[in-house]
Short mmCIF file of C-alpha atoms in Angstrom, two decimals:
data_model
loop_
_atom_site.label_atom_id
_atom_site.label_comp_id
_atom_site.label_asym_id
_atom_site.label_seq_id
_atom_site.Cartn_x
_atom_site.Cartn_y
_atom_site.Cartn_z
CA MET A 126 83.54 106.79 72.17
CA LYS A 127 86.26 109.07 73.49
CA ALA A 128 84.06 110.12 76.41
CA LEU A 129 83.42 106.48 77.35
CA ASP A 130 87.13 105.73 77.01
CA LEU A 131 88.03 108.58 79.37
CA LEU A 132 85.22 107.63 81.75
CA LEU A 133 86.56 104.07 82.03
CA SER A 134 90.10 105.38 82.53
CA PHE A 135 89.06 107.77 85.30
CA ALA A 136 86.92 105.04 86.89
CA ALA A 137 90.06 102.86 87.10
CA ILE A 138 91.93 105.75 88.72
CA ALA A 139 89.09 106.22 91.21
CA ILE A 140 89.14 102.53 92.15
CA GLY A 141 92.91 102.73 92.65
CA VAL A 142 92.57 105.81 94.87
CA LEU A 143 89.81 104.10 96.83
CA HIS A 144 91.98 100.96 97.19
CA SER A 145 95.17 102.71 98.33
CA PHE A 146 94.01 105.77 100.21
CA ILE A 147 90.59 104.87 101.63
CA VAL A 148 90.45 101.10 102.14
CA ALA A 149 94.12 100.39 102.95
CA PRO A 150 94.21 102.59 106.09
CA GLN A 151 90.96 101.03 107.29
CA VAL A 152 92.09 97.44 106.73
CA TYR A 153 95.66 97.81 107.99
CA ASP A 154 96.45 99.66 111.19
CA ALA A 155 100.21 99.12 110.91
CA LEU A 156 102.78 99.37 108.10
CA THR A 157 103.17 95.65 107.59
CA GLN A 158 104.38 93.88 104.46
CA ASP A 159 100.77 93.02 103.61
CA ALA A 160 99.78 96.68 103.98
CA PHE A 161 102.50 97.77 101.57
CA TRP A 162 101.44 95.15 98.99
CA PHE A 163 97.81 96.20 99.30
CA PHE A 164 98.76 99.87 98.87
CA ALA A 165 101.01 99.04 95.90
CA ALA A 166 98.19 97.14 94.20
CA GLY A 167 96.07 100.29 94.35
CA LEU A 168 98.92 102.32 92.90
CA SER A 169 99.19 99.90 90.00
CA ILE A 170 95.50 100.44 89.27
CA ILE A 171 96.03 104.21 89.34
CA TYR A 172 99.00 103.93 86.96
CA MET A 173 97.00 101.73 84.59
CA GLY A 174 94.21 104.31 84.57
CA LEU A 175 96.67 107.14 83.89
CA LEU A 176 98.27 105.18 81.07
CA ASN A 177 94.84 104.66 79.54
CA VAL A 178 94.06 108.38 79.84
CA LEU A 179 97.21 109.06 77.82
CA ARG A 180 96.20 106.37 75.33
CA ALA A 181 92.72 107.83 74.98
CA LEU A 182 94.15 111.28 74.31
CA TYR A 183 97.27 110.46 72.26
CA GLY A 184 97.05 106.78 71.25
CA GLY A 185 96.17 107.59 67.67
CA ARG A 186 99.44 109.46 67.27
CA VAL A 187 101.56 107.07 69.35
CA PRO A 188 100.80 103.42 68.48
CA ALA A 189 103.29 102.14 71.07
CA LEU A 190 101.23 103.87 73.76
CA ARG A 191 98.10 102.16 72.51
CA TRP A 192 99.63 98.69 72.60
CA THR A 193 101.32 99.25 75.96
CA ALA A 194 98.04 100.36 77.53
CA PHE A 195 96.30 97.35 75.97
CA GLY A 196 98.90 94.98 77.42
CA VAL A 197 98.67 96.51 80.89
CA SER A 198 94.87 96.32 80.78
CA VAL A 199 95.03 92.65 79.77
CA VAL A 200 97.39 91.86 82.67
CA MET A 201 95.21 93.72 85.18
CA PHE A 202 92.06 92.01 83.85
CA ALA A 203 93.72 88.59 84.08
CA PHE A 204 95.00 89.31 87.59
CA ALA A 205 91.55 90.39 88.79
CA ALA A 206 89.90 87.39 87.12
CA VAL A 207 92.35 84.92 88.68
CA PHE A 208 91.86 86.59 92.06
CA ALA A 209 88.09 86.28 91.68
CA MET A 210 88.37 82.60 90.76
CA THR A 211 90.81 81.61 93.48
CA GLN A 212 89.08 83.59 96.23
CA ASP A 213 85.50 82.85 95.10
CA GLU A 214 84.79 86.59 94.88
CA PHE A 215 82.65 86.77 91.73
CA ALA A 216 79.76 88.22 93.77
CA ASN A 217 81.90 91.12 95.00
CA PRO A 218 80.51 94.27 93.31
CA VAL A 219 83.86 96.08 93.40
CA LEU A 220 85.55 93.18 91.66
CA ILE A 221 82.76 93.02 89.07
CA ALA A 222 83.26 96.76 88.46
CA GLN A 223 87.01 96.25 88.09
CA LEU A 224 86.58 93.42 85.57
CA THR A 225 84.08 95.53 83.62
CA ILE A 226 86.37 98.58 83.59
CA TYR A 227 89.51 96.63 82.67
CA GLY A 228 87.64 94.72 79.96
CA GLY A 229 86.24 97.96 78.61
CA LEU A 230 89.71 99.50 78.50
CA MET A 231 91.01 96.47 76.58
CA VAL A 232 88.23 96.86 74.02
CA MET A 233 88.78 100.62 73.76
CA ALA A 234 92.49 100.09 73.13
CA LEU A 235 91.63 97.81 70.23
CA VAL A 236 88.82 99.76 68.59
CA ARG A 237 89.82 103.40 69.16
CA ARG A 238 92.59 104.90 67.07
#
């Protein structure tokens, strides 16, 4: 279970790195407001992944860490789901991966102690 938990956490970090450092420079050729928001969204994914790494490693000893990581994962899952619904992006494989990872992290925060 711990290995799966860490795998999901590192997968979230990888998606965030991909979002901010690989895709953002290809999509935006100038430092516009939209470019900064896109980059910041990737950073938030990275931070969520890092928080879940800490939860996976120390959540049993620090319950507040467990519940904080759960709350952040819920918010990120809801945000991605609303984005998918409003933009009709449910066929996007990256978005499906994100929803799967965020959902998995929510479950891990609830079942792993």
